[in-house]
Amino acid sequence: MEAGPAAAAGPGAPTSAGALRSRLGRRFVLLFGVGALLPLVIFAGLSVTRVSQRLDAELQATLHDAAKASGMGVAARFAQVAGDLRLAADLVQTWGARGERDVSAALRGQLQEHCDALWVVRGPQVVALVGVGGAPALTLSTAQQAHLAGGAPLVVVDGGGDEMLMLLEVSDPRGSSRDASRLVARIRASWFWDPQELRGERCEFAACGPSGRVLYHTFSTPPSGEALAASVSRRASSGALAWEVGGVPQLGRYWHAFLRPQYGVDLWMIQSREQADAASVARAFERDFWLTAAGTLLCVVLLGLVSHLHHLAEQRRQVLHTERHVPSLVLLVVGHQPAEHRLEVQALDQLEEGQRDGLDHQLHTEQLLGEVVGVHDALKQL
């Protein structure tokens, strides 16, 4: 029965674990670990940082695009209502010329789709084209009156109620300022604020007016108008928004819908996500990346250490084998060499009894063996 490699090596044969007991082995393993792990850990850290920054930038860009798209959608709906008012203004001017008070069914249906009510106000006289009830009493600022006088539609969002109004001056076709009329439309909120169109993917939407009052939102808890007014910069066209809604930290972007030249009002569109939900993708990537990197590094280091420890053990085995055979070979050579060479052999014996630990002793032993072989070859030639 053949003996295995361990039995052939003998009970005193060195193992991989035994290589760690030598100073050279421990130093070699430490240098390998530092040299292999440190660059890989630095590379992994830089990769995670760059990818996380990229994901955050993409999230901010997505929120910005959603806020801008909602602002453009609001502007388009204002334009539709303004178009309806201009059609109604043409009709009112025709009334002034012909004395009729008829509204076609097609125009009435279009007005009812976009407006809850539409009134024609001429002095104390109020005529409801759509809806019932009287027109709301409004107090306009000097800037708003000047905007109306210029012939542009005026949007009023801070009139004291929750409704959003659009006004348009209708000049008298005969040029009489006394007979001029004003159209007052109450915009239909269910049509104007469409959450499916205004809200970005996995986002919540809010719109606030110039005073910071929230005009519309899709949050489960109403956001604070004061928090919005404090966070939104009136000078910047867009920016990041860090706030809380119902005690939940939010990450958002606002976009300034600059509508003052067209409608005499500015609005701010906000797209927001919960911070925990917004950061979930980046956190999941970091966790998976670090787990994968740690597993890969562990495999590489274990394979490298096993290979190098096996190499060190093999070197120690060769050293021990050389140390066991050098004394007998020296005695054999001494018995056959002249007296003048015995002093040199005794010096070799003294060298063999020196330091036997580490790579220096291995090199010394190999040099000694070479010299003994040289002496043996010289004796054969005698």
GROMACS .gro file of C-alpha atoms in nm:
model
  382
    1MET     CA    1   0.000   0.000   0.000
    2GLU     CA    2   0.144   0.330  -0.105
    3ALA     CA    3   0.178   0.606   0.147
    4GLY     CA    4   0.019   0.941   0.079
    5PRO     CA    5   0.213   1.263   0.029
    6ALA     CA    6   0.177   1.356   0.394
    7ALA     CA    7   0.306   1.017   0.509
    8ALA     CA    8   0.596   1.033   0.264
    9ALA     CA    9   0.695   1.368   0.394
   10GLY     CA   10   0.706   1.238   0.749
   11PRO     CA   11   0.550   1.365   1.067
   12GLY     CA   12   0.784   1.659   1.085
   13ALA     CA   13   0.709   1.779   0.734
   14PRO     CA   14   0.606   2.149   0.711
   15THR     CA   15   0.248   2.245   0.621
   16SER     CA   16   0.086   2.563   0.487
   17ALA     CA   17  -0.012   2.660   0.839
   18GLY     CA   18   0.344   2.602   0.951
   19ALA     CA   19   0.465   2.855   0.694
   20LEU     CA   20   0.287   3.127   0.892
   21ARG     CA   21   0.503   3.053   1.196
   22SER     CA   22   0.812   3.187   1.026
   23ARG     CA   23   0.881   3.558   1.017
   24LEU     CA   24   0.932   3.555   0.641
   25GLY     CA   25   0.602   3.373   0.584
   26ARG     CA   26   0.404   3.616   0.797
   27ARG     CA   27   0.568   3.914   0.628
   28PHE     CA   28   0.498   3.773   0.284
   29VAL     CA   29   0.130   3.708   0.363
   30LEU     CA   30   0.090   4.058   0.512
   31LEU     CA   31   0.245   4.226   0.208
   32PHE     CA   32   0.028   4.021  -0.024
   33GLY     CA   33  -0.288   4.105   0.168
   34VAL     CA   34  -0.213   4.478   0.175
   35GLY     CA   35  -0.098   4.488  -0.186
   36ALA     CA   36  -0.403   4.301  -0.313
   37LEU     CA   37  -0.678   4.435  -0.089
   38LEU     CA   38  -0.594   4.804  -0.065
   39PRO     CA   39  -0.610   4.889  -0.440
   40LEU     CA   40  -0.926   4.683  -0.486
   41VAL     CA   41  -1.101   4.844  -0.188
   42ILE     CA   42  -1.007   5.193  -0.313
   43PHE     CA   43  -1.132   5.108  -0.662
   44ALA     CA   44  -1.459   4.970  -0.525
   45GLY     CA   45  -1.513   5.277  -0.306
   46LEU     CA   46  -1.453   5.515  -0.597
   47SER     CA   47  -1.687   5.314  -0.819
   48VAL     CA   48  -1.968   5.317  -0.564
   49THR     CA   49  -1.923   5.691  -0.505
   50ARG     CA   50  -1.929   5.778  -0.875
   51VAL     CA   51  -2.229   5.558  -0.950
   52SER     CA   52  -2.421   5.695  -0.649
   53GLN     CA   53  -2.351   6.051  -0.760
   54ARG     CA   54  -2.466   5.963  -1.111
   55LEU     CA   55  -2.790   5.811  -0.980
   56ASP     CA   56  -2.857   6.119  -0.767
   57ALA     CA   57  -2.796   6.345  -1.067
   58GLU     CA   58  -3.033   6.139  -1.281
   59LEU     CA   59  -3.297   6.156  -1.008
   60GLN     CA   60  -3.266   6.535  -0.991
   61ALA     CA   61  -3.286   6.556  -1.370
   62THR     CA   62  -3.598   6.335  -1.373
   63LEU     CA   63  -3.770   6.550  -1.111
   64HIS     CA   64  -3.671   6.868  -1.298
   65ASP     CA   65  -3.808   6.737  -1.629
   66ALA     CA   66  -4.132   6.630  -1.461
   67ALA     CA   67  -4.175   6.972  -1.296
   68LYS     CA   68  -4.106   7.148  -1.625
   69ALA     CA   69  -4.349   6.923  -1.813
   70SER     CA   70  -4.623   6.993  -1.558
   71GLY     CA   71  -4.557   7.366  -1.590
   72MET     CA   72  -4.587   7.347  -1.966
   73GLY     CA   73  -4.910   7.150  -1.926
   74VAL     CA   74  -5.056   7.419  -1.698
   75ALA     CA   75  -4.961   7.689  -1.948
   76ALA     CA   76  -5.132   7.492  -2.227
   77ARG     CA   77  -5.454   7.465  -2.025
   78PHE     CA   78  -5.447   7.837  -1.954
   79ALA     CA   79  -5.417   7.891  -2.329
   80GLN     CA   80  -5.727   7.676  -2.389
   81VAL     CA   81  -5.933   7.877  -2.142
   82ALA     CA   82  -5.802   8.202  -2.290
   83GLY     CA   83  -5.909   8.081  -2.635
   84ASP     CA   84  -6.257   8.009  -2.504
   85LEU     CA   85  -6.278   8.357  -2.352
   86ARG     CA   86  -6.176   8.519  -2.678
   87LEU     CA   87  -6.454   8.328  -2.858
   88ALA     CA   88  -6.696   8.446  -2.591
   89ALA     CA   89  -6.563   8.801  -2.626
   90ASP     CA   90  -6.637   8.794  -2.999
   91LEU     CA   91  -6.987   8.678  -2.915
   92VAL     CA   92  -7.038   8.957  -2.661
   93GLN     CA   93  -6.923   9.214  -2.913
   94THR     CA   94  -7.180   9.076  -3.156
   95TRP     CA   95  -7.441   9.117  -2.886
   96GLY     CA   96  -7.353   9.480  -2.853
   97ALA     CA   97  -7.397   9.534  -3.225
   98ARG     CA   98  -7.714   9.329  -3.276
   99GLY     CA   99  -7.872   9.336  -2.934
  100GLU     CA  100  -7.896   8.955  -2.920
  101ARG     CA  101  -7.825   8.737  -2.618
  102ASP     CA  102  -7.802   8.393  -2.778
  103VAL     CA  103  -7.516   8.141  -2.722
  104SER     CA  104  -7.471   7.849  -2.958
  105ALA     CA  105  -7.486   7.499  -2.815
  106ALA     CA  106  -7.135   7.418  -2.945
  107LEU     CA  107  -6.979   7.718  -2.772
  108ARG     CA  108  -7.173   7.654  -2.455
  109GLY     CA  109  -7.053   7.292  -2.448
  110GLN     CA  110  -6.692   7.399  -2.499
  111LEU     CA  111  -6.719   7.659  -2.224
  112GLN     CA  112  -6.878   7.410  -1.984
  113GLU     CA  113  -6.597   7.163  -2.045
  114HIS     CA  114  -6.331   7.408  -1.925
  115CYS     CA  115  -6.524   7.641  -1.692
  116ASP     CA  116  -6.765   7.591  -1.406
  117ALA     CA  117  -6.913   7.932  -1.473
  118LEU     CA  118  -6.866   8.228  -1.706
  119TRP     CA  119  -7.015   8.571  -1.648
  120VAL     CA  120  -7.034   8.885  -1.854
  121VAL     CA  121  -7.003   9.186  -1.625
  122ARG     CA  122  -7.103   9.526  -1.761
  123GLY     CA  123  -7.120   9.773  -1.479
  124PRO     CA  124  -7.385   9.654  -1.234
  125GLN     CA  125  -7.530   9.413  -1.489
  126VAL     CA  126  -7.415   9.046  -1.470
  127VAL     CA  127  -7.512   8.787  -1.732
  128ALA     CA  128  -7.422   8.419  -1.677
  129LEU     CA  129  -7.322   8.247  -2.000
  130VAL     CA  130  -7.237   7.922  -1.821
  131GLY     CA  131  -7.339   7.818  -1.473
  132VAL     CA  132  -7.555   7.996  -1.220
  133GLY     CA  133  -7.504   8.247  -0.943
  134GLY     CA  134  -7.334   8.580  -0.935
  135ALA     CA  135  -6.982   8.671  -1.026
  136PRO     CA  136  -6.736   8.695  -0.737
  137ALA     CA  137  -6.637   9.040  -0.620
  138LEU     CA  138  -6.272   9.106  -0.696
  139THR     CA  139  -6.032   9.374  -0.588
  140LEU     CA  140  -5.757   9.406  -0.843
  141SER     CA  141  -5.423   9.570  -0.794
  142THR     CA  142  -5.295   9.846  -1.016
  143ALA     CA  143  -5.067   9.604  -1.199
  144GLN     CA  144  -5.355   9.364  -1.262
  145GLN     CA  145  -5.579   9.641  -1.392
  146ALA     CA  146  -5.302   9.758  -1.626
  147HIS     CA  147  -5.257   9.401  -1.750
  148LEU     CA  148  -5.630   9.372  -1.826
  149ALA     CA  149  -5.636   9.711  -1.997
  150GLY     CA  150  -5.368   9.586  -2.234
  151GLY     CA  151  -5.610   9.328  -2.375
  152ALA     CA  152  -5.441   9.020  -2.224
  153PRO     CA  153  -5.626   8.764  -2.010
  154LEU     CA  154  -5.563   8.785  -1.635
  155VAL     CA  155  -5.544   8.483  -1.404
  156VAL     CA  156  -5.640   8.541  -1.040
  157VAL     CA  157  -5.536   8.267  -0.798
  158ASP     CA  158  -5.534   8.462  -0.470
  159GLY     CA  159  -5.883   8.603  -0.483
  160GLY     CA  160  -5.970   8.483  -0.134
  161GLY     CA  161  -6.132   8.152  -0.233
  162ASP     CA  162  -6.014   7.818  -0.365
  163GLU     CA  163  -6.130   7.889  -0.717
  164MET     CA  164  -5.903   8.001  -0.998
  165LEU     CA  165  -6.041   8.278  -1.217
  166MET     CA  166  -5.953   8.415  -1.558
  167LEU     CA  167  -6.064   8.765  -1.664
  168LEU     CA  168  -6.071   8.929  -2.003
  169GLU     CA  169  -6.174   9.281  -2.099
  170VAL     CA  170  -6.416   9.312  -2.390
  171SER     CA  171  -6.411   9.644  -2.569
  172ASP     CA  172  -6.728   9.792  -2.708
  173PRO     CA  173  -6.731   9.772  -3.091
  174ARG     CA  174  -6.867  10.127  -3.102
  175GLY     CA  175  -6.562  10.253  -2.911
  176SER     CA  176  -6.751  10.351  -2.599
  177SER     CA  177  -6.551  10.278  -2.286
  178ARG     CA  178  -6.867  10.313  -2.079
  179ASP     CA  179  -7.020  10.008  -2.246
  180ALA     CA  180  -6.705   9.794  -2.215
  181SER     CA  181  -6.761   9.450  -2.063
  182ARG     CA  182  -6.549   9.206  -1.863
  183LEU     CA  183  -6.559   8.830  -1.886
  184VAL     CA  184  -6.504   8.641  -1.558
  185ALA     CA  185  -6.453   8.266  -1.586
  186ARG     CA  186  -6.417   8.021  -1.298
  187ILE     CA  187  -6.189   7.747  -1.430
  188ARG     CA  188  -6.309   7.391  -1.374
  189ALA     CA  189  -6.059   7.242  -1.126
  190SER     CA  190  -6.138   6.879  -1.213
  191TRP     CA  191  -6.037   6.944  -1.574
  192PHE     CA  192  -5.751   7.183  -1.513
  193TRP     CA  193  -5.569   6.979  -1.245
  194ASP     CA  194  -5.533   6.636  -1.402
  195PRO     CA  195  -5.312   6.426  -1.171
  196GLN     CA  196  -5.237   6.166  -1.437
  197GLU     CA  197  -5.094   6.435  -1.662
  198LEU     CA  198  -4.929   6.659  -1.404
  199ARG     CA  199  -4.773   6.403  -1.172
  200GLY     CA  200  -4.442   6.249  -1.271
  201GLU     CA  201  -4.366   5.879  -1.243
  202ARG     CA  202  -4.357   5.773  -0.876
  203CYS     CA  203  -4.381   6.142  -0.781
  204GLU     CA  204  -4.625   6.367  -0.603
  205PHE     CA  205  -4.725   6.701  -0.752
  206ALA     CA  206  -4.802   7.039  -0.599
  207ALA     CA  207  -4.860   7.387  -0.740
  208CYS     CA  208  -4.838   7.709  -0.544
  209GLY     CA  209  -4.918   8.069  -0.627
  210PRO     CA  210  -4.717   8.388  -0.578
  211SER     CA  211  -4.801   8.406  -0.205
  212GLY     CA  212  -4.695   8.045  -0.147
  213ARG     CA  213  -5.051   7.920  -0.110
  214VAL     CA  214  -5.091   7.565  -0.234
  215LEU     CA  215  -5.336   7.564  -0.525
  216TYR     CA  216  -5.338   7.191  -0.586
  217HIS     CA  217  -5.150   6.882  -0.465
  218THR     CA  218  -5.161   6.501  -0.486
  219PHE     CA  219  -5.010   6.430  -0.142
  220SER     CA  220  -5.205   6.225   0.110
  221THR     CA  221  -5.134   6.500   0.366
  222PRO     CA  222  -5.169   6.866   0.258
  223PRO     CA  223  -4.825   7.027   0.233
  224SER     CA  224  -4.748   7.343   0.424
  225GLY     CA  225  -4.760   7.661   0.218
  226GLU     CA  226  -4.518   7.828   0.457
  227ALA     CA  227  -4.262   7.551   0.404
  228LEU     CA  228  -4.296   7.588   0.029
  229ALA     CA  229  -4.266   7.966   0.043
  230ALA     CA  230  -3.951   7.934   0.256
  231SER     CA  231  -3.791   7.671   0.031
  232VAL     CA  232  -3.875   7.807  -0.314
  233SER     CA  233  -3.648   8.081  -0.439
  234ARG     CA  234  -3.833   8.355  -0.621
  235ARG     CA  235  -3.521   8.448  -0.818
  236ALA     CA  236  -3.427   8.106  -0.955
  237SER     CA  237  -3.616   7.948  -1.241
  238SER     CA  238  -3.569   7.602  -1.087
  239GLY     CA  239  -3.394   7.436  -0.798
  240ALA     CA  240  -3.383   7.155  -0.545
  241LEU     CA  241  -3.637   7.136  -0.267
  242ALA     CA  242  -3.579   6.967   0.069
  243TRP     CA  243  -3.891   6.970   0.284
  244GLU     CA  244  -4.130   6.755   0.484
  245VAL     CA  245  -4.491   6.660   0.421
  246GLY     CA  246  -4.674   6.501   0.709
  247GLY     CA  247  -4.345   6.446   0.892
  248VAL     CA  248  -4.199   6.248   0.599
  249PRO     CA  249  -3.874   6.390   0.448
  250GLN     CA  250  -3.918   6.473   0.082
  251LEU     CA  251  -3.676   6.532  -0.203
  252GLY     CA  252  -3.812   6.750  -0.480
  253ARG     CA  253  -3.753   7.001  -0.756
  254TYR     CA  254  -3.950   7.315  -0.835
  255TRP     CA  255  -3.990   7.490  -1.168
  256HIS     CA  256  -4.097   7.849  -1.212
  257ALA     CA  257  -4.379   7.872  -1.465
  258PHE     CA  258  -4.316   8.231  -1.579
  259LEU     CA  259  -4.666   8.324  -1.694
  260ARG     CA  260  -4.673   8.689  -1.590
  261PRO     CA  261  -4.638   8.837  -1.941
  262GLN     CA  262  -4.929   8.626  -2.073
  263TYR     CA  263  -5.160   8.596  -1.770
  264GLY     CA  264  -5.026   8.835  -1.508
  265VAL     CA  265  -4.931   8.562  -1.258
  266ASP     CA  266  -4.641   8.333  -1.177
  267LEU     CA  267  -4.682   7.977  -1.054
  268TRP     CA  268  -4.440   7.722  -0.913
  269MET     CA  269  -4.464   7.355  -1.009
  270ILE     CA  270  -4.322   7.103  -0.763
  271GLN     CA  271  -4.243   6.735  -0.818
  272SER     CA  272  -4.147   6.548  -0.505
  273ARG     CA  273  -4.059   6.198  -0.384
  274GLU     CA  274  -3.998   6.054  -0.041
  275GLN     CA  275  -3.627   6.053   0.037
  276ALA     CA  276  -3.633   5.688   0.141
  277ASP     CA  277  -3.799   5.589  -0.186
  278ALA     CA  278  -3.578   5.817  -0.395
  279ALA     CA  279  -3.260   5.674  -0.240
  280SER     CA  280  -3.373   5.311  -0.256
  281VAL     CA  281  -3.217   5.247  -0.597
  282ALA     CA  282  -2.880   5.390  -0.494
  283ARG     CA  283  -2.885   5.206  -0.161
  284ALA     CA  284  -2.975   4.876  -0.330
  285PHE     CA  285  -2.692   4.922  -0.579
  286GLU     CA  286  -2.441   4.999  -0.303
  287ARG     CA  287  -2.548   4.695  -0.102
  288ASP     CA  288  -2.533   4.455  -0.399
  289PHE     CA  289  -2.206   4.602  -0.524
  290TRP     CA  290  -2.032   4.575  -0.186
  291LEU     CA  291  -2.157   4.220  -0.134
  292THR     CA  292  -2.036   4.118  -0.479
  293ALA     CA  293  -1.704   4.298  -0.434
  294ALA     CA  294  -1.652   4.143  -0.089
  295GLY     CA  295  -1.725   3.794  -0.220
  296THR     CA  296  -1.493   3.842  -0.518
  297LEU     CA  297  -1.213   3.985  -0.304
  298LEU     CA  298  -1.249   3.703  -0.052
  299CYS     CA  299  -1.219   3.439  -0.325
  300VAL     CA  300  -0.917   3.608  -0.480
  301VAL     CA  301  -0.740   3.655  -0.149
  302LEU     CA  302  -0.809   3.299  -0.031
  303LEU     CA  303  -0.687   3.147  -0.357
  304GLY     CA  304  -0.379   3.370  -0.354
  305LEU     CA  305  -0.297   3.296   0.007
  306VAL     CA  306  -0.341   2.922  -0.035
  307SER     CA  307  -0.116   2.926  -0.341
  308HIS     CA  308   0.155   3.133  -0.173
  309LEU     CA  309   0.138   2.939   0.153
  310HIS     CA  310   0.177   2.618  -0.042
  311HIS     CA  311   0.479   2.770  -0.216
  312LEU     CA  312   0.632   2.874   0.117
  313ALA     CA  313   0.571   2.528   0.263
  314GLU     CA  314   0.742   2.372  -0.036
  315GLN     CA  315   1.043   2.598   0.013
  316ARG     CA  316   1.064   2.505   0.382
  317ARG     CA  317   1.040   2.138   0.289
  318GLN     CA  318   1.336   2.176   0.054
  319VAL     CA  319   1.534   2.357   0.323
  320LEU     CA  320   1.468   2.083   0.580
  321HIS     CA  321   1.553   1.817   0.326
  322THR     CA  322   1.883   1.992   0.252
  323GLU     CA  323   1.961   2.028   0.621
  324ARG     CA  324   1.909   1.655   0.681
  325HIS     CA  325   2.139   1.546   0.396
  326VAL     CA  326   2.416   1.806   0.424
  327PRO     CA  327   2.582   1.657   0.743
  328SER     CA  328   2.611   1.302   0.601
  329LEU     CA  329   2.739   1.435   0.272
  330VAL     CA  330   2.996   1.647   0.453
  331LEU     CA  331   3.116   1.346   0.654
  332LEU     CA  332   3.146   1.145   0.336
  333VAL     CA  333   3.348   1.417   0.171
  334VAL     CA  334   3.570   1.469   0.475
  335GLY     CA  335   3.665   1.102   0.486
  336HIS     CA  336   3.801   1.120   0.129
  337GLN     CA  337   3.965   1.460   0.119
  338PRO     CA  338   4.329   1.548   0.205
  339ALA     CA  339   4.421   1.700   0.539
  340GLU     CA  340   4.467   2.045   0.392
  341HIS     CA  341   4.096   2.058   0.299
  342ARG     CA  342   3.960   1.946   0.640
  343LEU     CA  343   3.986   2.295   0.786
  344GLU     CA  344   3.757   2.423   0.510
  345VAL     CA  345   3.508   2.143   0.571
  346GLN     CA  346   3.508   2.219   0.944
  347ALA     CA  347   3.427   2.580   0.856
  348LEU     CA  348   3.140   2.453   0.645
  349ASP     CA  349   3.014   2.255   0.946
  350GLN     CA  350   3.021   2.571   1.151
  351LEU     CA  351   2.826   2.755   0.885
  352GLU     CA  352   2.568   2.476   0.875
  353GLU     CA  353   2.510   2.518   1.246
  354GLY     CA  354   2.422   2.889   1.202
  355GLN     CA  355   2.084   3.055   1.144
  356ARG     CA  356   1.829   2.813   0.990
  357ASP     CA  357   1.522   3.029   0.974
  358GLY     CA  358   1.387   3.218   0.672
  359LEU     CA  359   1.495   3.271   0.316
  360ASP     CA  360   1.852   3.381   0.413
  361HIS     CA  361   1.925   3.040   0.564
  362GLN     CA  362   1.789   2.867   0.254
  363LEU     CA  363   2.025   3.064   0.030
  364HIS     CA  364   2.315   2.994   0.266
  365THR     CA  365   2.239   2.622   0.265
  366GLU     CA  366   2.214   2.608  -0.114
  367GLN     CA  367   2.555   2.782  -0.140
  368LEU     CA  368   2.705   2.535   0.110
  369LEU     CA  369   2.565   2.240  -0.082
  370GLY     CA  370   2.713   2.377  -0.402
  371GLU     CA  371   3.056   2.405  -0.246
  372VAL     CA  372   3.036   2.048  -0.107
  373VAL     CA  373   2.935   1.913  -0.448
  374GLY     CA  374   3.230   2.101  -0.597
  375VAL     CA  375   3.470   1.945  -0.346
  376HIS     CA  376   3.324   1.601  -0.414
  377ASP     CA  377   3.374   1.647  -0.790
  378ALA     CA  378   3.734   1.757  -0.725
  379LEU     CA  379   3.803   1.444  -0.517
  380LYS     CA  380   3.671   1.225  -0.796
  381GLN     CA  381   3.926   1.375  -1.033
  382LEU     CA  382   4.220   1.294  -0.796
   0.00000   0.00000   0.00000
